Amino acid sequence: MNWLIDFFGEPANWSGPDGIPTRLLQHVEFSLLAFAIAAIIALPLGLWVGHTGRGAVLVVLSANAARALPTLGLLVLVVLLIGVGTIWPVLIPLIALAVPPILVNTYEGIRNADADLRDAAYGMGLRGRQVLFSALVPVALPLILLGLRLAAIQVVATATVAAYVGLGGLGRYIIDGLATKDYPSVFGGAVLVVLLALAVQFGFALLNRVVVSPGVRQVR
Amino acid sequence: MDEPLIRWDWIARNWDNGSPLAIRTLLENHIVMAFVPVVFGLILAIPLGLACARWRLLYQPTTALMNIVYAMPSLALFSILLSVTGLTQTTVIIPLTLFSLAVLIPSVVDGMTSVPDHVRQSATAMGFRPLRRLILVELPIATPVVLAGTRVATVASISLVSVGALIGQGGLGALFTDGWQRQFSTPIIVGIALIVLLAVAADLVLIVLQRLLTPWSRARRSA
């Protein structure tokens, strides 16, 4: 508890380039950028694979590989090989880790939508793309959102680890604190990361309530 | 830069050279820190999951709590625990046990829900008491679902241990920090390869285990 007071009570921790607001903003910035790029890649791909059934093997393989790949190792290797300088070497592994959960859950959501629903939509005269967007996507939305949530959580957590290879953000407090044995900083940074992760979690819970149709929610 | 991506002689020299950074020692530590959490997780998740399946009211709050646990970045949990358990393997094992629980409790509940009602009723009609029915009828039927969860938890645990390297207890993850500090790619690649291999091997063992434990699921498919 004393460490928390030491860390959060220190005025120097609230301003300047090492201040909590700056670090928090950096963390959110990197995470959002990586998350957005991952979503732009994975959402359309997942919808397409789910709807056409093409490339399903690839989806399953990517899901398994993503679970087994150690984030720290991937991060260190990519940055070592490409070199530091811009933030892209750090963003690439972040994106690579966020793509599979979105891809897999979008695919599963579309694929596992009720076959009767699909047939009924075609029977009503909807075309391929209309079936996808007006019948299948609403039903698959809870799973798609789950995938997005898992990806967002993964990105926030990995962005923390990425401080080790020089990324800014909240991970800096933990990594720098460990290096200088400044445990109040380690502890304070960890608490901030947990709070951010919780905020992401609750944000998605809220989003789920707003965008998922009440009819779909009832079935689940 | 003419430095090769992998120096094979480095691997041979560092496999078992007696130093705390010997690959073999790191691999052994890694296995302990990865599997102990899954075993603890299973031991805790089975009674907790059964309780949630029995008293449905418990399930909602438990899943909410487990979702929150699962959202915690591992490095943050390691760092927070550092003040309690210090630089020991326990600091890595406790958070990974929590992550395993977050995966396993829902699969135990789903497994119990997957037991068809008519099977449960038949067992009761045949004179099974609740405890015997649970052990001889319900748990075996739930096994495939629980093992599917165990596979996810095991693979995740194996890859997450390496983050512990940042607090000095990461098994093969130490190869990542070592490689980074010396700007040397061989240990990093060796670490990634061994972790992925370990995950694949553990997954295969669990698949075989599932086939052995549930012979009826094969019989039904071939019939």
Coordinates of C-alpha atoms in Angstrom, one line a residue:
Chain A
M1 CA 0.0 0.0 0.0
N2 CA 2.8 2.4 0.9
W3 CA 4.2 1.8 -2.6
L4 CA 1.0 2.9 -4.1
I5 CA 1.1 6.1 -2.1
D6 CA 4.8 6.6 -3.0
F7 CA 4.0 6.2 -6.7
F8 CA 0.7 8.0 -7.1
G9 CA 1.4 10.6 -4.5
E10 CA 4.6 11.7 -6.2
P11 CA 3.8 15.0 -8.1
A12 CA 6.6 14.3 -10.6
N13 CA 4.8 11.2 -11.7
W14 CA 1.9 13.3 -13.0
S15 CA 3.6 15.6 -15.5
G16 CA 6.3 15.7 -18.2
P17 CA 7.3 13.0 -20.7
D18 CA 7.4 10.3 -17.9
G19 CA 4.1 11.4 -16.3
I20 CA 1.2 9.1 -16.0
P21 CA -1.1 11.1 -18.4
T22 CA 1.6 11.0 -21.2
R23 CA 2.4 7.3 -20.6
L24 CA -1.3 6.4 -20.5
L25 CA -2.0 8.3 -23.7
Q26 CA 1.0 6.6 -25.4
H27 CA -0.2 3.2 -24.3
V28 CA -3.7 3.8 -25.6
E29 CA -2.3 5.3 -28.9
F30 CA -0.1 2.3 -29.7
S31 CA -2.8 -0.2 -28.7
L32 CA -5.5 1.5 -30.7
L33 CA -3.4 1.7 -33.8
A34 CA -2.4 -2.0 -33.6
F35 CA -5.9 -3.0 -32.8
A36 CA -7.4 -1.0 -35.6
I37 CA -5.0 -2.4 -38.2
A38 CA -5.6 -5.9 -36.9
A39 CA -9.4 -5.4 -37.2
I40 CA -9.1 -4.0 -40.7
I41 CA -7.2 -7.1 -41.8
A42 CA -9.1 -9.7 -39.8
L43 CA -12.7 -8.7 -39.9
P44 CA -13.3 -8.7 -43.7
L45 CA -11.1 -11.9 -44.0
G46 CA -13.1 -13.7 -41.3
L47 CA -16.4 -12.6 -42.8
W48 CA -15.2 -13.8 -46.2
V49 CA -13.9 -17.1 -45.0
G50 CA -17.0 -17.8 -42.9
H51 CA -19.3 -16.9 -45.7
T52 CA -17.5 -18.8 -48.5
G53 CA -15.9 -21.5 -46.5
R54 CA -12.7 -21.0 -48.4
G55 CA -9.4 -21.0 -46.5
A56 CA -10.9 -22.4 -43.3
V57 CA -7.8 -24.6 -42.7
L58 CA -5.7 -21.4 -42.6
V59 CA -7.9 -19.9 -39.9
V60 CA -7.7 -22.9 -37.7
L61 CA -3.9 -23.1 -38.1
S62 CA -3.4 -19.4 -37.4
A63 CA -5.5 -19.8 -34.2
N64 CA -3.4 -22.6 -32.9
A65 CA -0.1 -21.0 -33.8
A66 CA -1.1 -17.7 -32.2
R67 CA -1.9 -19.4 -28.9
A68 CA 1.5 -21.2 -28.8
L69 CA 3.7 -18.3 -30.0
P70 CA 5.4 -16.6 -27.0
T71 CA 4.7 -12.8 -27.3
L72 CA 8.0 -11.7 -25.7
G73 CA 10.0 -13.9 -28.0
L74 CA 8.2 -12.7 -31.1
L75 CA 8.6 -9.1 -30.1
V76 CA 12.3 -9.3 -29.3
L77 CA 13.1 -11.2 -32.5
V78 CA 11.2 -8.9 -34.8
V79 CA 12.6 -5.7 -33.3
L80 CA 16.1 -7.2 -33.3
L81 CA 15.9 -8.1 -37.0
I82 CA 14.2 -5.0 -38.2
G83 CA 15.9 -2.6 -35.8
V84 CA 14.5 0.1 -33.6
G85 CA 13.8 3.6 -34.8
T86 CA 10.2 3.8 -35.9
I87 CA 7.4 2.1 -33.9
W88 CA 6.6 -0.3 -36.8
P89 CA 8.9 -3.1 -35.6
V90 CA 7.0 -3.1 -32.4
L91 CA 3.6 -2.7 -34.0
I92 CA 4.0 -5.7 -36.3
P93 CA 4.1 -8.4 -33.6
L94 CA 1.2 -6.6 -31.8
I95 CA -0.9 -6.7 -35.0
A96 CA 0.2 -10.3 -35.6
L97 CA -1.1 -11.3 -32.2
A98 CA -4.4 -9.5 -32.5
V99 CA -5.4 -10.8 -35.9
P100 CA -6.0 -14.5 -34.9
P101 CA -8.7 -14.0 -32.2
I102 CA -10.6 -11.6 -34.4
L103 CA -10.3 -13.9 -37.5
V104 CA -11.2 -17.1 -35.7
N105 CA -14.2 -15.7 -33.8
T106 CA -15.6 -13.9 -36.8
Y107 CA -15.2 -17.0 -38.9
E108 CA -16.8 -19.2 -36.2
G109 CA -19.7 -16.8 -35.7
I110 CA -20.6 -16.7 -39.4
R111 CA -20.0 -20.4 -40.0
N112 CA -22.0 -21.5 -37.0
A113 CA -25.0 -19.3 -37.8
D114 CA -28.2 -21.4 -38.1
A115 CA -28.3 -23.0 -41.6
D116 CA -32.1 -22.5 -41.6
L117 CA -31.6 -18.7 -41.1
R118 CA -29.2 -18.7 -44.1
D119 CA -31.7 -20.6 -46.2
A120 CA -34.6 -18.4 -45.1
A121 CA -32.6 -15.3 -46.1
Y122 CA -31.9 -16.6 -49.5
G123 CA -35.5 -17.7 -49.8
M124 CA -36.7 -14.2 -49.1
G125 CA -34.7 -13.1 -52.2
L126 CA -31.6 -11.7 -50.5
R127 CA -28.3 -11.9 -52.4
G128 CA -25.0 -13.2 -51.1
R129 CA -23.8 -10.0 -49.6
Q130 CA -27.2 -9.0 -48.2
V131 CA -27.5 -12.4 -46.5
L132 CA -24.1 -11.9 -44.9
F133 CA -24.7 -8.4 -43.6
S134 CA -28.4 -8.4 -42.8
A135 CA -28.8 -11.9 -41.5
L136 CA -25.6 -13.6 -40.5
V137 CA -23.6 -10.7 -39.1
P138 CA -26.2 -9.7 -36.5
V139 CA -26.5 -13.3 -35.3
A140 CA -22.7 -13.7 -35.2
L141 CA -22.1 -10.3 -33.5
P142 CA -21.7 -11.7 -29.9
L143 CA -18.9 -13.9 -31.1
I144 CA -17.3 -11.2 -33.3
L145 CA -17.3 -8.9 -30.3
L146 CA -15.7 -11.6 -28.2
G147 CA -12.9 -11.9 -30.7
L148 CA -12.4 -8.1 -30.8
R149 CA -12.4 -8.1 -27.0
L150 CA -9.8 -10.8 -26.7
A151 CA -7.7 -9.1 -29.3
A152 CA -7.9 -5.7 -27.5
I153 CA -6.9 -7.3 -24.2
Q154 CA -4.0 -9.2 -25.9
V155 CA -2.8 -5.9 -27.5
V156 CA -2.9 -3.9 -24.2
A157 CA -1.1 -6.7 -22.4
T158 CA 1.6 -7.1 -25.1
A159 CA 2.1 -3.4 -25.4
T160 CA 3.1 -3.5 -21.7
V161 CA 5.7 -6.2 -22.4
A162 CA 6.8 -4.2 -25.5
A163 CA 8.3 -1.6 -23.1
Y164 CA 11.2 -4.0 -22.8
V165 CA 12.2 -3.4 -26.4
G166 CA 11.8 0.4 -26.1
L167 CA 8.1 1.1 -26.7
G168 CA 6.7 3.9 -24.4
G169 CA 3.5 3.5 -22.6
L170 CA 2.7 2.2 -19.1
G171 CA 5.0 -0.8 -19.4
R172 CA 7.9 1.6 -19.0
Y173 CA 7.1 2.0 -15.3
I174 CA 7.4 -1.7 -14.8
I175 CA 10.4 -2.3 -17.0
D176 CA 12.4 0.7 -15.8
G177 CA 11.3 0.1 -12.3
L178 CA 12.6 -3.5 -12.4
A179 CA 15.9 -2.3 -13.9
T180 CA 16.5 0.3 -11.1
K181 CA 14.8 -1.7 -8.3
D182 CA 12.3 1.1 -8.0
Y183 CA 9.5 -1.2 -6.7
P184 CA 6.9 1.6 -6.1
S185 CA 7.1 2.3 -9.9
V186 CA 6.8 -1.4 -10.8
F187 CA 3.8 -1.8 -8.6
G188 CA 2.2 1.5 -9.6
G189 CA 2.7 0.7 -13.3
A190 CA 1.2 -2.7 -12.9
V191 CA -1.9 -1.3 -11.2
L192 CA -2.3 1.2 -14.0
V193 CA -2.1 -1.6 -16.6
V194 CA -4.7 -3.6 -14.7
L195 CA -7.0 -0.6 -14.6
L196 CA -6.6 0.0 -18.3
A197 CA -7.3 -3.7 -19.0
L198 CA -10.4 -3.5 -16.9
A199 CA -11.6 -0.4 -18.7
V200 CA -11.2 -2.3 -22.0
Q201 CA -13.1 -5.2 -20.6
F202 CA -16.0 -3.0 -19.4
G203 CA -16.0 -1.0 -22.6
F204 CA -16.6 -4.1 -24.6
A205 CA -19.3 -5.3 -22.1
L206 CA -21.1 -2.0 -22.7
L207 CA -20.6 -2.2 -26.5
N208 CA -22.1 -5.7 -26.4
R209 CA -25.3 -4.3 -24.7
V210 CA -25.6 -1.5 -27.2
V211 CA -25.0 -3.2 -30.5
V212 CA -26.2 -6.8 -30.1
S213 CA -29.9 -7.1 -30.9
P214 CA -32.0 -8.1 -27.9
G215 CA -33.4 -11.0 -29.8
V216 CA -29.9 -12.5 -30.3
R217 CA -29.0 -11.9 -26.7
Q218 CA -32.0 -13.8 -25.5
V219 CA -31.2 -17.0 -27.4
R220 CA -27.7 -17.2 -25.9
Chain B
M1 CA 25.9 -7.6 -41.3
D2 CA 27.2 -11.1 -41.9
E3 CA 26.0 -12.4 -38.6
P4 CA 24.0 -15.6 -39.4
L5 CA 20.4 -15.9 -38.1
I6 CA 21.2 -19.0 -36.2
R7 CA 24.6 -20.2 -34.9
W8 CA 24.2 -23.9 -34.6
D9 CA 27.4 -24.3 -32.6
W10 CA 26.0 -22.0 -29.9
I11 CA 23.1 -24.4 -29.4
A12 CA 25.5 -27.3 -28.9
R13 CA 27.7 -25.4 -26.5
N14 CA 24.8 -24.1 -24.4
W15 CA 22.6 -27.1 -24.3
D16 CA 23.9 -28.5 -21.0
N17 CA 26.9 -26.6 -19.9
G18 CA 26.0 -26.4 -16.2
S19 CA 25.3 -22.6 -16.2
P20 CA 21.9 -21.4 -15.0
L21 CA 21.3 -20.3 -18.6
A22 CA 21.9 -23.8 -20.0
I23 CA 19.0 -24.5 -22.4
R24 CA 18.3 -27.8 -20.7
T25 CA 17.9 -26.2 -17.3
L26 CA 15.7 -23.5 -18.7
L27 CA 13.5 -26.1 -20.5
E28 CA 13.1 -28.0 -17.2
N29 CA 12.2 -24.9 -15.3
H30 CA 9.8 -23.9 -18.1
I31 CA 8.0 -27.3 -18.0
V32 CA 7.5 -27.0 -14.2
M33 CA 6.2 -23.4 -14.4
A34 CA 3.9 -24.2 -17.3
F35 CA 2.4 -27.5 -16.0
V36 CA 2.0 -26.9 -12.3
P37 CA -0.6 -24.1 -13.0
V38 CA -2.6 -26.3 -15.2
V39 CA -2.6 -29.2 -12.7
F40 CA -3.6 -26.8 -9.8
G41 CA -6.1 -25.2 -12.1
L42 CA -7.8 -28.6 -12.8
I43 CA -7.7 -29.5 -9.1
L44 CA -9.5 -26.3 -8.2
A45 CA -11.7 -26.0 -11.3
I46 CA -13.4 -29.4 -11.0
P47 CA -15.0 -28.7 -7.6
L48 CA -15.7 -25.0 -8.4
G49 CA -17.1 -25.9 -11.8
L50 CA -19.3 -28.6 -10.3
A51 CA -20.6 -26.1 -7.7
C52 CA -21.4 -23.7 -10.5
A53 CA -23.2 -26.4 -12.5
R54 CA -25.1 -27.5 -9.5
W55 CA -26.1 -24.0 -8.2
R56 CA -26.6 -22.0 -11.3
L57 CA -26.8 -18.7 -9.3
L58 CA -23.1 -19.0 -8.7
Y59 CA -22.2 -19.2 -12.4
Q60 CA -22.9 -15.6 -13.5
P61 CA -20.7 -13.9 -10.9
T62 CA -18.0 -16.6 -11.3
T63 CA -17.8 -16.1 -15.1
A64 CA -17.8 -12.3 -14.6
L65 CA -14.9 -12.7 -12.1
M66 CA -13.0 -15.1 -14.4
N67 CA -13.4 -12.7 -17.4
I68 CA -11.8 -10.0 -15.3
V69 CA -9.0 -12.2 -14.3
Y70 CA -8.4 -13.3 -17.9
A71 CA -8.1 -9.6 -18.9
M72 CA -5.2 -9.0 -16.6
P73 CA -1.9 -8.7 -18.4
S74 CA 0.5 -11.3 -17.1
L75 CA 3.4 -8.9 -16.6
A76 CA 1.2 -6.7 -14.4
L77 CA 0.2 -9.7 -12.2
F78 CA 3.8 -10.9 -12.0
S79 CA 4.9 -7.4 -10.9
I80 CA 2.2 -7.0 -8.3
L81 CA 3.0 -10.4 -6.8
L82 CA 6.7 -9.6 -6.8
S83 CA 6.1 -7.7 -3.6
V84 CA 4.5 -10.7 -1.9
T85 CA 6.4 -13.8 -3.2
G86 CA 9.6 -12.2 -4.4
L87 CA 11.8 -13.5 -7.3
T88 CA 10.5 -17.1 -7.1
Q89 CA 8.7 -19.5 -9.4
T90 CA 5.6 -19.0 -7.2
T91 CA 5.3 -15.5 -8.6
V92 CA 4.8 -16.9 -12.1
I93 CA 2.8 -20.0 -11.0
I94 CA 0.0 -18.1 -9.1
P95 CA -1.1 -15.8 -12.0
L96 CA -0.9 -18.7 -14.5
T97 CA -3.0 -20.8 -12.2
L98 CA -5.6 -18.0 -12.2
F99 CA -5.5 -17.9 -16.0
S100 CA -6.0 -21.7 -16.2
L101 CA -8.9 -21.4 -13.8
A102 CA -10.5 -18.8 -16.0
V103 CA -10.4 -21.2 -18.9
L104 CA -11.2 -24.4 -17.0
I105 CA -14.2 -23.5 -14.8
P106 CA -16.4 -22.7 -17.9
S107 CA -15.3 -25.9 -19.6
V108 CA -16.2 -28.0 -16.5
V109 CA -19.6 -26.2 -16.4
D110 CA -20.1 -26.7 -20.2
G111 CA -19.0 -30.4 -19.8
M112 CA -21.6 -31.0 -17.0
T113 CA -24.3 -29.2 -19.1
S114 CA -23.4 -31.5 -22.0
V115 CA -24.6 -34.5 -20.0
P116 CA -28.0 -35.4 -21.5
D117 CA -30.8 -35.3 -19.0
H118 CA -32.1 -38.7 -20.1
V119 CA -28.7 -40.2 -19.3
R120 CA -28.7 -38.7 -15.8
Q121 CA -32.3 -40.0 -15.2
S122 CA -31.4 -43.5 -16.5
A123 CA -28.5 -43.6 -14.1
T124 CA -30.7 -42.6 -11.2
A125 CA -33.3 -45.1 -12.3
M126 CA -30.6 -47.8 -12.3
G127 CA -29.9 -47.0 -8.7
F128 CA -26.8 -44.8 -8.9
R129 CA -26.5 -42.5 -5.8
P130 CA -25.5 -38.9 -6.7
L131 CA -21.8 -39.3 -5.9
R132 CA -21.4 -42.6 -7.8
R133 CA -23.5 -41.1 -10.7
L134 CA -21.2 -38.1 -10.8
I135 CA -18.0 -40.1 -10.9
L136 CA -19.1 -43.0 -13.1
V137 CA -21.5 -41.3 -15.4
E138 CA -21.4 -37.5 -15.5
L139 CA -17.7 -36.8 -15.3
P140 CA -16.8 -39.3 -18.0
I141 CA -19.3 -37.7 -20.3
A142 CA -18.0 -34.3 -19.5
T143 CA -14.4 -35.4 -20.1
P144 CA -14.0 -34.3 -23.8
V145 CA -15.2 -30.8 -23.0
V146 CA -13.0 -30.5 -19.9
L147 CA -10.0 -31.8 -21.9
A148 CA -10.6 -29.4 -24.7
G149 CA -10.4 -26.6 -22.1
T150 CA -7.3 -28.2 -20.6
R151 CA -5.6 -28.1 -24.1
V152 CA -6.3 -24.4 -24.4
A153 CA -5.0 -23.7 -20.9
T154 CA -1.9 -25.8 -21.3
V155 CA -0.8 -24.2 -24.6
A156 CA -1.5 -20.7 -23.2
S157 CA 0.4 -21.5 -20.0
I158 CA 3.4 -22.8 -21.9
S159 CA 3.7 -19.6 -24.0
L160 CA 2.9 -17.2 -21.1
V161 CA 5.7 -18.5 -18.8
S162 CA 8.2 -16.8 -21.0
V163 CA 6.9 -13.3 -20.0
G164 CA 8.2 -14.2 -16.5
A165 CA 11.7 -13.7 -17.9
L166 CA 11.2 -9.9 -17.3
I167 CA 11.0 -10.6 -13.6
G168 CA 13.8 -13.1 -13.7
Q169 CA 11.7 -16.3 -13.7
G170 CA 10.7 -17.2 -17.2
G171 CA 12.2 -20.6 -18.1
L172 CA 13.0 -20.5 -21.8
G173 CA 12.0 -16.8 -21.8
A174 CA 15.4 -16.1 -20.3
L175 CA 16.7 -16.9 -23.8
F176 CA 14.7 -13.9 -25.1
T177 CA 16.1 -11.4 -22.6
D178 CA 19.6 -12.9 -23.1
G179 CA 19.4 -12.6 -26.8
W180 CA 18.1 -9.1 -26.6
Q181 CA 20.8 -7.9 -24.2
R182 CA 23.5 -9.3 -26.5
Q183 CA 21.6 -8.4 -29.8
F184 CA 22.1 -12.0 -30.7
S185 CA 19.2 -13.8 -32.6
T186 CA 20.2 -17.5 -32.0
P187 CA 18.9 -17.8 -28.4
I188 CA 15.6 -16.0 -29.3
I189 CA 14.9 -18.3 -32.2
V190 CA 15.8 -21.4 -30.1
G191 CA 13.5 -20.2 -27.4
I192 CA 10.6 -19.6 -29.7
A193 CA 11.1 -23.0 -31.4
L194 CA 11.3 -24.9 -28.2
I195 CA 8.2 -23.2 -26.7
V196 CA 6.2 -23.9 -29.8
L197 CA 7.5 -27.5 -29.9
L198 CA 6.6 -28.0 -26.2
A199 CA 3.1 -26.6 -26.8
V200 CA 2.6 -28.9 -29.8
A201 CA 3.9 -31.9 -27.9
A202 CA 1.7 -31.2 -24.9
D203 CA -1.3 -30.7 -27.1
L204 CA -0.6 -34.1 -28.8
V205 CA -0.3 -35.8 -25.5
L206 CA -3.7 -34.4 -24.4
I207 CA -5.3 -35.5 -27.7
V208 CA -4.0 -39.0 -27.1
L209 CA -5.2 -38.9 -23.5
Q210 CA -8.6 -37.8 -24.7
R211 CA -8.8 -40.8 -27.1
L212 CA -7.8 -43.2 -24.3
L213 CA -10.2 -41.7 -21.8
T214 CA -13.2 -41.6 -24.1
P215 CA -13.1 -44.8 -26.2
W216 CA -16.9 -44.6 -26.8
S217 CA -16.6 -41.4 -28.8
R218 CA -14.5 -43.3 -31.4
A219 CA -16.8 -46.4 -31.4
R220 CA -19.8 -44.1 -32.2
R221 CA -18.0 -42.4 -35.1
S222 CA -17.0 -45.7 -36.7
A223 CA -20.4 -47.3 -36.2

